[in-house]
PDB file of C-alpha atoms in Angstrom:
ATOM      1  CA  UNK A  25     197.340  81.909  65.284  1.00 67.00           C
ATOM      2  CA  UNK A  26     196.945  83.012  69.005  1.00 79.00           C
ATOM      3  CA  UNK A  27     193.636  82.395  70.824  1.00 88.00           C
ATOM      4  CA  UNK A  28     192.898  83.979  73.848  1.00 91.00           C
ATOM      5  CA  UNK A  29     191.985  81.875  77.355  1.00 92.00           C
ATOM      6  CA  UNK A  30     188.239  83.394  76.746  1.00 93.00           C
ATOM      7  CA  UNK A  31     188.607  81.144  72.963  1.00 94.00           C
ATOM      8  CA  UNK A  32     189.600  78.250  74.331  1.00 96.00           C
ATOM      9  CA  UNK A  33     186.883  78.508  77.034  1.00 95.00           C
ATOM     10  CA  UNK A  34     184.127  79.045  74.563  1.00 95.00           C
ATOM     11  CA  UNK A  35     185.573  76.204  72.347  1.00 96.00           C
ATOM     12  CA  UNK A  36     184.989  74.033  75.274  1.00 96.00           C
ATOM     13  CA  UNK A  37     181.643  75.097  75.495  1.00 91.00           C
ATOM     14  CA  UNK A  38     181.055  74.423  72.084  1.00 95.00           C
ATOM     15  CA  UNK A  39     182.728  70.930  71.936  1.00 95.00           C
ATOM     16  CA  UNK A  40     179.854  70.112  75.238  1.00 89.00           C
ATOM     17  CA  UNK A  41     176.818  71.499  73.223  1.00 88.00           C
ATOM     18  CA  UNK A  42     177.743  69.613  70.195  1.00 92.00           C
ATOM     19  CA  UNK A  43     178.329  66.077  72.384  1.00 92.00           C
ATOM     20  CA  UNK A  44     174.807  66.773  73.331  1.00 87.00           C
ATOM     21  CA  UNK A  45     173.138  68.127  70.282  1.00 87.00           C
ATOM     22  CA  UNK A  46     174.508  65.740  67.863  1.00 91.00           C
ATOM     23  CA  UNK A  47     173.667  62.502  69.918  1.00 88.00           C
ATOM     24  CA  UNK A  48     170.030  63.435  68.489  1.00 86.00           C
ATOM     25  CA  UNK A  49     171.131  63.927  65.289  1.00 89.00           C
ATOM     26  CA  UNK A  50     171.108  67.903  65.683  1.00 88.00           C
ATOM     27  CA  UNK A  51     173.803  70.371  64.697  1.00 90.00           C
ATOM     28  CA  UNK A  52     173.571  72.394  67.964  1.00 86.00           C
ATOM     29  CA  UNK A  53     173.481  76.109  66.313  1.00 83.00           C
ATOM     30  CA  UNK A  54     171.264  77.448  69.355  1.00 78.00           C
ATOM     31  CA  UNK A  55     173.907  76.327  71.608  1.00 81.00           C
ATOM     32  CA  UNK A  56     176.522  78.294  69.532  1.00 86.00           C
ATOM     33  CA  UNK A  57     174.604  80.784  69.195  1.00 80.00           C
ATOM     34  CA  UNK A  58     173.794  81.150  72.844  1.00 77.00           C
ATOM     35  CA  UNK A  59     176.984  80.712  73.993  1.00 82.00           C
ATOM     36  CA  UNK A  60     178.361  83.247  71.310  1.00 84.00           C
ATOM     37  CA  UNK A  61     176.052  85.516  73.423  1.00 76.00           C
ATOM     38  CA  UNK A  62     176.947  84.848  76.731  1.00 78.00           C
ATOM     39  CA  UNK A  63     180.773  85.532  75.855  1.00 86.00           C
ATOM     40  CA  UNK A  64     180.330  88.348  74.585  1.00 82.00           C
ATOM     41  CA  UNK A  65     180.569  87.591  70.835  1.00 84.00           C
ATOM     42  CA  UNK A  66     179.534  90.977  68.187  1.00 80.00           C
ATOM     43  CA  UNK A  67     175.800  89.852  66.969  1.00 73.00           C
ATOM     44  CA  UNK A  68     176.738  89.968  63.098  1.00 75.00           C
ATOM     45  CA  UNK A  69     179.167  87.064  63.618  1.00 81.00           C
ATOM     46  CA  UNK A  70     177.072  85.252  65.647  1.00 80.00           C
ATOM     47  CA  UNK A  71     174.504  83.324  62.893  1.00 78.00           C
ATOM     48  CA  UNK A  72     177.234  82.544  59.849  1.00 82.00           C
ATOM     49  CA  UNK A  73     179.372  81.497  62.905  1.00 88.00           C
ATOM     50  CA  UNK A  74     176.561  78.771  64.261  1.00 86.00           C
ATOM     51  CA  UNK A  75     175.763  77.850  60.510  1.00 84.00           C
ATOM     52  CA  UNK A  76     179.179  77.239  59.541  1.00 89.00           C
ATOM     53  CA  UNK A  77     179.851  75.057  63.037  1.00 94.00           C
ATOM     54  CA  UNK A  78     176.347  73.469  62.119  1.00 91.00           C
ATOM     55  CA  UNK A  79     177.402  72.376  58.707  1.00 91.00           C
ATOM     56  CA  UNK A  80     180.736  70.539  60.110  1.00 95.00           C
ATOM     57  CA  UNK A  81     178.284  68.729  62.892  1.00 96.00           C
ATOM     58  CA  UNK A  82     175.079  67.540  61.044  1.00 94.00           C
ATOM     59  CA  UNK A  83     178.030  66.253  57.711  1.00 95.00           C
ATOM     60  CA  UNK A  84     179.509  64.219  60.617  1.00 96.00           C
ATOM     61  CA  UNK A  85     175.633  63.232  61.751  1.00 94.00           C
ATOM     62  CA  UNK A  86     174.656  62.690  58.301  1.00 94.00           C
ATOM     63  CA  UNK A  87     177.986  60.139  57.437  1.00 94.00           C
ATOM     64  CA  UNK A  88     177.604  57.812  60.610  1.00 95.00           C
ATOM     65  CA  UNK A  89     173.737  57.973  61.130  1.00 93.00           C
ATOM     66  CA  UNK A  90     173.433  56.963  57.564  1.00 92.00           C
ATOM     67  CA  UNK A  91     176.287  53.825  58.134  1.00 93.00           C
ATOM     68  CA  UNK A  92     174.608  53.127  60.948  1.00 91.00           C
ATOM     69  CA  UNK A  93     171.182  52.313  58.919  1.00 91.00           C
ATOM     70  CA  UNK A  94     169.507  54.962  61.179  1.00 89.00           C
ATOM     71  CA  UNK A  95     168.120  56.949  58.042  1.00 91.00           C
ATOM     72  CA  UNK A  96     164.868  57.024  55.807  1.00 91.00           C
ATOM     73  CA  UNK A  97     165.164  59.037  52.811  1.00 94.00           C
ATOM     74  CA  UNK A  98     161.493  58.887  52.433  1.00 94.00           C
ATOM     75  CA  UNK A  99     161.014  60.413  55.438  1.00 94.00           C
ATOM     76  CA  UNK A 100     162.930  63.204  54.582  1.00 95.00           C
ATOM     77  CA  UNK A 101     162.608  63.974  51.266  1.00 96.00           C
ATOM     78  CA  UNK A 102     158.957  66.020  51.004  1.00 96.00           C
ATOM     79  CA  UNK A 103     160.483  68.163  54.158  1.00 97.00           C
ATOM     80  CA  UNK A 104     163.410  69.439  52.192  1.00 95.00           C
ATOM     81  CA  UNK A 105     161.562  69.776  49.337  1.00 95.00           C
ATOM     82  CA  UNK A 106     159.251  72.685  51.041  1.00 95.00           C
ATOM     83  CA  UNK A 107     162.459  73.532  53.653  1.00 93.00           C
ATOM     84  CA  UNK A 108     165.245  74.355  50.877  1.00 91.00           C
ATOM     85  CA  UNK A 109     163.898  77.833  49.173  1.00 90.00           C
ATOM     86  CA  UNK A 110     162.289  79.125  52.555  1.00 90.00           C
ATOM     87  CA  UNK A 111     165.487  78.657  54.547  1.00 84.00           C
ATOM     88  CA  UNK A 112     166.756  80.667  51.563  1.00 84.00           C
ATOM     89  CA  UNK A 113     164.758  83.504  51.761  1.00 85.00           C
ATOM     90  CA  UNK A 114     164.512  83.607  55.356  1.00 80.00           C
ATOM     91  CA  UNK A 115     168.447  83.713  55.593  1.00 75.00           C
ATOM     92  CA  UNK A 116     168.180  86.817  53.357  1.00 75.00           C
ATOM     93  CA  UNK A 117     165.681  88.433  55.938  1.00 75.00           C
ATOM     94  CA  UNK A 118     166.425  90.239  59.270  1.00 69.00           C
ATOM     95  CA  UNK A 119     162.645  89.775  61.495  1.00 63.00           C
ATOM     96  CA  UNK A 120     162.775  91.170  65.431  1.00 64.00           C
ATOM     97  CA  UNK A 121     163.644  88.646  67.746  1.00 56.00           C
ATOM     98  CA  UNK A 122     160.842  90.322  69.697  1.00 66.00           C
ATOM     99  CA  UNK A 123     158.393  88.833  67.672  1.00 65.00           C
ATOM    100  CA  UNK A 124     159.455  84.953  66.791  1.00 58.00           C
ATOM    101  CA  UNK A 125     161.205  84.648  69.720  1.00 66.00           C
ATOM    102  CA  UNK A 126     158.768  84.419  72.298  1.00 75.00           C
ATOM    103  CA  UNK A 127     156.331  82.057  69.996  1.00 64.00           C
ATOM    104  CA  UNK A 128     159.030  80.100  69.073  1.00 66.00           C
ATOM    105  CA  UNK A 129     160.500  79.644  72.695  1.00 73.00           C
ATOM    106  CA  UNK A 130     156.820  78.509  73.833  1.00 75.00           C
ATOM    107  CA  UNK A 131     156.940  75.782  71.102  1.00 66.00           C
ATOM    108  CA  UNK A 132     160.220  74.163  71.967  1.00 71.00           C
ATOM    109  CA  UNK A 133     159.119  74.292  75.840  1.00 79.00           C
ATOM    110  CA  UNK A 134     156.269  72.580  74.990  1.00 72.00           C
ATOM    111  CA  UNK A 135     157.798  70.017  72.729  1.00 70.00           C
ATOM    112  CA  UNK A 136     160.492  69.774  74.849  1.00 77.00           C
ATOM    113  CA  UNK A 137     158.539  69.143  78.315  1.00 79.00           C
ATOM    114  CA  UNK A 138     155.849  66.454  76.223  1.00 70.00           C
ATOM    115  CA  UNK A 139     159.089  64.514  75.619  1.00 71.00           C
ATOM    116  CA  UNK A 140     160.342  64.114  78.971  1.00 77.00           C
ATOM    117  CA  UNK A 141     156.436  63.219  79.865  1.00 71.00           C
ATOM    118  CA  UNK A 142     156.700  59.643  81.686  1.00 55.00           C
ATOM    119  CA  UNK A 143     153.765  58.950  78.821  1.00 59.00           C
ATOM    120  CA  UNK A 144     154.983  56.284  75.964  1.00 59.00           C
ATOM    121  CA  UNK A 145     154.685  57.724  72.323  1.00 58.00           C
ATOM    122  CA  UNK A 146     153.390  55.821  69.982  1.00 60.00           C
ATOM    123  CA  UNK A 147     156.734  56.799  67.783  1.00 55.00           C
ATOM    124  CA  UNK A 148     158.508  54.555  70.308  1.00 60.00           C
ATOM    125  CA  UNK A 149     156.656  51.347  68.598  1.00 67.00           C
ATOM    126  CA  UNK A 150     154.395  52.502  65.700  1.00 75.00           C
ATOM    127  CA  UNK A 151     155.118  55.109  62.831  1.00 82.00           C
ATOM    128  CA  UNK A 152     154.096  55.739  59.459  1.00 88.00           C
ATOM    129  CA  UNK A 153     155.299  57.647  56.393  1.00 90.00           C
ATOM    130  CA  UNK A 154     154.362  61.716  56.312  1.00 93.00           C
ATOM    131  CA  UNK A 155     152.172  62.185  53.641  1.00 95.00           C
ATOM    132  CA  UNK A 156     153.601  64.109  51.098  1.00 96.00           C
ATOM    133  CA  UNK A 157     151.597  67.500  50.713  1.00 96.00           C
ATOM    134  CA  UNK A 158     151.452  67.408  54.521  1.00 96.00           C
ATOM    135  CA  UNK A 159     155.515  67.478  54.996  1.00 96.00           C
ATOM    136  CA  UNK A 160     156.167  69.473  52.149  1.00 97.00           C
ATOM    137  CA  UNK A 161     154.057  72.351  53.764  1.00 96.00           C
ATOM    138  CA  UNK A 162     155.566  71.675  57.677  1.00 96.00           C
ATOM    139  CA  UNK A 163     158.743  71.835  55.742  1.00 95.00           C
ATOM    140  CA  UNK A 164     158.112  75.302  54.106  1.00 95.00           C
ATOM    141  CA  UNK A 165     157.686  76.327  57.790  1.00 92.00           C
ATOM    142  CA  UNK A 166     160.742  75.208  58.986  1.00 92.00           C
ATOM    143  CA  UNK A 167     163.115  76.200  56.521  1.00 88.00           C
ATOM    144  CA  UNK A 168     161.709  79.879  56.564  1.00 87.00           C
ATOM    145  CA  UNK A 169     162.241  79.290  60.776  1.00 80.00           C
ATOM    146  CA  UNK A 170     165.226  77.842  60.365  1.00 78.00           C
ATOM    147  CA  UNK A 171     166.713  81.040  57.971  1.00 77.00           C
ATOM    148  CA  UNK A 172     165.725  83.678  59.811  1.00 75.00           C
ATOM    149  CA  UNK A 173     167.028  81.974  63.280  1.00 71.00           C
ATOM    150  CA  UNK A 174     170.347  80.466  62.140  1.00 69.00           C
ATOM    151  CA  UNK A 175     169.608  77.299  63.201  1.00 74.00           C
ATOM    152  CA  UNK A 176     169.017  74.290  60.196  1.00 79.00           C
ATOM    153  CA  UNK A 177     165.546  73.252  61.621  1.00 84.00           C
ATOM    154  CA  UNK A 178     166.147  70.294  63.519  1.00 84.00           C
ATOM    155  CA  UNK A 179     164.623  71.371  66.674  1.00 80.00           C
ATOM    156  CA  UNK A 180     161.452  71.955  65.083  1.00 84.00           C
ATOM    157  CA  UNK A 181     161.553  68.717  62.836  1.00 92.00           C
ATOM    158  CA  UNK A 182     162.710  65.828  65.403  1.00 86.00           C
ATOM    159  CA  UNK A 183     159.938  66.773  67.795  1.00 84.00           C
ATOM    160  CA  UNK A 184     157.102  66.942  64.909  1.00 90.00           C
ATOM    161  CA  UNK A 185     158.105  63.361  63.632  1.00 92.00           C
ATOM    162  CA  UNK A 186     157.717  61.728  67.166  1.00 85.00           C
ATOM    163  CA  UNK A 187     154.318  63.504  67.850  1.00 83.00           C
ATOM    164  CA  UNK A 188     153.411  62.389  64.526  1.00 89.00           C
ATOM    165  CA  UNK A 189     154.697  59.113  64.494  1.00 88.00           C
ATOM    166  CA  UNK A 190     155.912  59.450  61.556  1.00 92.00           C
ATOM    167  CA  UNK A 191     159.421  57.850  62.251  1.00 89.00           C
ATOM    168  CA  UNK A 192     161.073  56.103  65.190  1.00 85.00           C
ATOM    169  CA  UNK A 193     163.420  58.000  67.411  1.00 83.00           C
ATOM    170  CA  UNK A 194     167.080  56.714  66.145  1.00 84.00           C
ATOM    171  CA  UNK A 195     166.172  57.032  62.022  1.00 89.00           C
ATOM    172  CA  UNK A 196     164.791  60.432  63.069  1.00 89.00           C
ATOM    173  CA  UNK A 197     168.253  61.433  64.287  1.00 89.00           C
ATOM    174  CA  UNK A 198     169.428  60.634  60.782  1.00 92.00           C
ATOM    175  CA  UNK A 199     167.022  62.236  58.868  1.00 94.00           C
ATOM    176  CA  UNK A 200     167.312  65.696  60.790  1.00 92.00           C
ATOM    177  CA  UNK A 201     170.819  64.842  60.271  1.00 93.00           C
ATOM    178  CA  UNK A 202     170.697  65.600  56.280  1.00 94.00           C
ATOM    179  CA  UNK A 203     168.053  68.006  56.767  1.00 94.00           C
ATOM    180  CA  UNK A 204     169.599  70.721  59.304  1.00 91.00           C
ATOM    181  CA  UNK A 205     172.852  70.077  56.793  1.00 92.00           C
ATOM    182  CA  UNK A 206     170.740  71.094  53.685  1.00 91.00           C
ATOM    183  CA  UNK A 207     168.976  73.845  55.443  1.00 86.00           C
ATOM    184  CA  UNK A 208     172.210  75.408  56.940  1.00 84.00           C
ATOM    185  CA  UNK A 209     173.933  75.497  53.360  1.00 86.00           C
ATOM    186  CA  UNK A 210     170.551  77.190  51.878  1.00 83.00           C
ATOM    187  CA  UNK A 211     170.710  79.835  55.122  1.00 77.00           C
ATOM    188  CA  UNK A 212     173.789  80.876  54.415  1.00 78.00           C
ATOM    189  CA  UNK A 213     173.688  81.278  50.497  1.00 78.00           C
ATOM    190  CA  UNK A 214     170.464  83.278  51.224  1.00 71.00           C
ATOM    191  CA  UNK A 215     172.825  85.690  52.664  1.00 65.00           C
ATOM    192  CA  UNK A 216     176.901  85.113  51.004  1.00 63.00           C
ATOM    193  CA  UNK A 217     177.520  88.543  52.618  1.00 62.00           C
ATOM    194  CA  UNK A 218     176.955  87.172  56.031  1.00 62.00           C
ATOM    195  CA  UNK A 219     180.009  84.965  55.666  1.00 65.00           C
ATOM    196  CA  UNK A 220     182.684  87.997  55.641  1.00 69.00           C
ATOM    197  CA  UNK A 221     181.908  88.003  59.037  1.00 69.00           C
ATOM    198  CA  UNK A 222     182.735  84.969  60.101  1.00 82.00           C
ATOM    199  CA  UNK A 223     185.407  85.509  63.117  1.00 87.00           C
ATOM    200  CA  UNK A 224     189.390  84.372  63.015  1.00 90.00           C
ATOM    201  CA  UNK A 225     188.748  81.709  65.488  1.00 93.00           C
ATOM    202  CA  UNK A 226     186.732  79.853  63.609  1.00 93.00           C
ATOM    203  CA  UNK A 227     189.213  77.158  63.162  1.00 95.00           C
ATOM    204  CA  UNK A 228     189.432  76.649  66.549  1.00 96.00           C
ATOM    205  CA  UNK A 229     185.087  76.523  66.759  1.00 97.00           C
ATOM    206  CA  UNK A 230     185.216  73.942  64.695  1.00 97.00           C
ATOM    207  CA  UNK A 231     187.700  71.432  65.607  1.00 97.00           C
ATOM    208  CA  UNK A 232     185.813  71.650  69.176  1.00 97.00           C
ATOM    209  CA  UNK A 233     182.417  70.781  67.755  1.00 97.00           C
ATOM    210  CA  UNK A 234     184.083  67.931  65.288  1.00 97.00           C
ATOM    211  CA  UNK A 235     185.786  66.610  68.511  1.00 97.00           C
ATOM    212  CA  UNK A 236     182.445  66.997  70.064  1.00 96.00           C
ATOM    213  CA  UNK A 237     180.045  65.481  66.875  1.00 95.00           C
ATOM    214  CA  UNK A 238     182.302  62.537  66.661  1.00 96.00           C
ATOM    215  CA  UNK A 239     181.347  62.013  70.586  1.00 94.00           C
ATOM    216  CA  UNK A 240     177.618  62.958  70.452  1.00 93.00           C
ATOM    217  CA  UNK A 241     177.018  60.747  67.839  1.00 94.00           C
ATOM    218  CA  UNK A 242     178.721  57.760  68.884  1.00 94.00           C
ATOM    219  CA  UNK A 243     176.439  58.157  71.946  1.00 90.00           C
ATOM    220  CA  UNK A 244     173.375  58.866  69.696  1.00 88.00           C
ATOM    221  CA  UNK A 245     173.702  55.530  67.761  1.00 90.00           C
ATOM    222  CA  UNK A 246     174.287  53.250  71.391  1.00 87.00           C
ATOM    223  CA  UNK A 247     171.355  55.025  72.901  1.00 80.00           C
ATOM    224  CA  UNK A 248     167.959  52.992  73.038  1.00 77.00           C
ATOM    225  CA  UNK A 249     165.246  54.869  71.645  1.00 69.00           C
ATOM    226  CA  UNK A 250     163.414  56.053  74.818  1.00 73.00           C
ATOM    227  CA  UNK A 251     166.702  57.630  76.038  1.00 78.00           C
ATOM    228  CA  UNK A 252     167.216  59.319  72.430  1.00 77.00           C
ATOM    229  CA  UNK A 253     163.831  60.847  73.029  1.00 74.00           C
ATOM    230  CA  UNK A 254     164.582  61.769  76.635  1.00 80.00           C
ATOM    231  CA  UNK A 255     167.800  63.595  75.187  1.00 81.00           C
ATOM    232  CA  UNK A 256     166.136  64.884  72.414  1.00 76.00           C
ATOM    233  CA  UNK A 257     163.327  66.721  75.081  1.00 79.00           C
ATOM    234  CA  UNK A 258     166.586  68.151  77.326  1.00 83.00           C
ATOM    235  CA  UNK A 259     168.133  69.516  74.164  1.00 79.00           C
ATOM    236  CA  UNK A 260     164.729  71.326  73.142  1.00 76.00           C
ATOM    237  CA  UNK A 261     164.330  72.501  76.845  1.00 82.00           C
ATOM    238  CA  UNK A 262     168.091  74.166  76.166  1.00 78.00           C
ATOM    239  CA  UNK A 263     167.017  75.564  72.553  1.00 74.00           C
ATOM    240  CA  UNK A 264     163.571  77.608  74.662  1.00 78.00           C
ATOM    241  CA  UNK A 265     165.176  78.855  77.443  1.00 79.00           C
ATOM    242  CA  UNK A 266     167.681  80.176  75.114  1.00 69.00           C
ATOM    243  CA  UNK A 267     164.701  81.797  72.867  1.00 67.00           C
ATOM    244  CA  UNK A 268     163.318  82.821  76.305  1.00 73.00           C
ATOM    245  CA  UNK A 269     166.583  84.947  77.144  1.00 67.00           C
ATOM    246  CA  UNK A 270     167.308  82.948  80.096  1.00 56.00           C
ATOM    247  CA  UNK A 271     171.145  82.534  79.284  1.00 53.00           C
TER     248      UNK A 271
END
């Protein structure tokens, strides 16, 4: 198959977002989606595209964050367990990016600015399990976010378990890991007809963001913690100004 120069390009793109996304345990769908955007890519391809290339990054992040004992199923568990039918139904559901974008822009600035704060978070050294009820109900709220955006959640779940303490900053990698795999898989069979749009370079898309997982996480697993959370906050600064419209 022949790719244009403007492929290749975006590829590269791609393969960069996912270094950066997955060395926090993220599958980097805003970053595809946003650069889908900037080059020019037809809207309707644009979330099965970024779910498909998420579900090829966060497998990778799930694999070697869970080798590398940086994973706590009991972490995760009462999150999917509210995340999994709402990602469903919001992947069926077509909302104005008028109205969640804004809100959810000026959440991920927030979140993303608190974690570059010179402050230390208690997440760093202290952390506790998420009681259940609690979880299962944040969960709810990210899966139906993470449908309706084409993203699998992880920028709204990493940042809530280090305000919360409720995991340190390398197992938390791992666990939104597994989750933003789960909750792309549910966001796409809320919506099977989504996938006959899925574009002819998609090959191509996804060998750059394997190439570009396999990096990311290598780095995420070396990193020390206060660096992972410094990452993490740059990556959610991306995510809002991409909500925000500037890029």
């Amino acid at each position: 198959m022949d790719f244009s120069q403007t492929d290749y390009l975006l590829a590269l793109a791609m393969l960069v977002g996912a270094t950066l996304y997955s060395s926090v345990g993220h599958g980097g769908s805003s970053a595809y989606i946003a650069l889908m955007a900037l080059f020019g890519v037809q809207q309707p391809v644009m979330k099965p595209t970024a779910l498909v290339l998420n579900l090829i990054v966060s497998s990778l992040g799930t694999v070697r964050y869970f080798r590398a004992g940086q994973f706590r199923w009991r972490t995760l568990w009462p999150f999917l367990i509210g995340s999994l039918p709402f990602a469903f139904i919001g992947g069926g559901l077509k909302v104005p990016g008028e109205y969640y974008r804004p809100l959810v822009g000026a959440v991920l600035l927030y979140a993303g600015l608190r974690l570059l704060w010179p402050r230390p978070m208690k997440a760093q050294t202290e952390w506790r399990d998420p009681p259940v009820w609690i979880a299962v109900l944040c969960g709810a709220g990210i899966g139906l976010l993470s449908g309706l955006t084409g993203t699998g959640g992880g920028i709204f779940l990493s940042p809530l378990l280090m305000f919360m303490a409720w995991s340190l900053p390398k197992p938390a990698s791992g666990v939104a890991a597994l989750f933003i795999l789960a909750n792309s898989a549910s966001g796409l069979l809320g919506n099977l007809a989504q996938v006959q749009a899925l574009p002819p370079q998609l090959p191509l898309y996804a060998g750059a963001v394997l190439l570009g997982g396999i990096a990311g996480t290598t780095l995420g697993i070396k990193l020390t913690s206060p660096k992972v959370i410094k990452v993490m906050g740059a990556v959610l600064l991306v995510a809002s100004a991409k909500l925000f419209g500037v890029y």
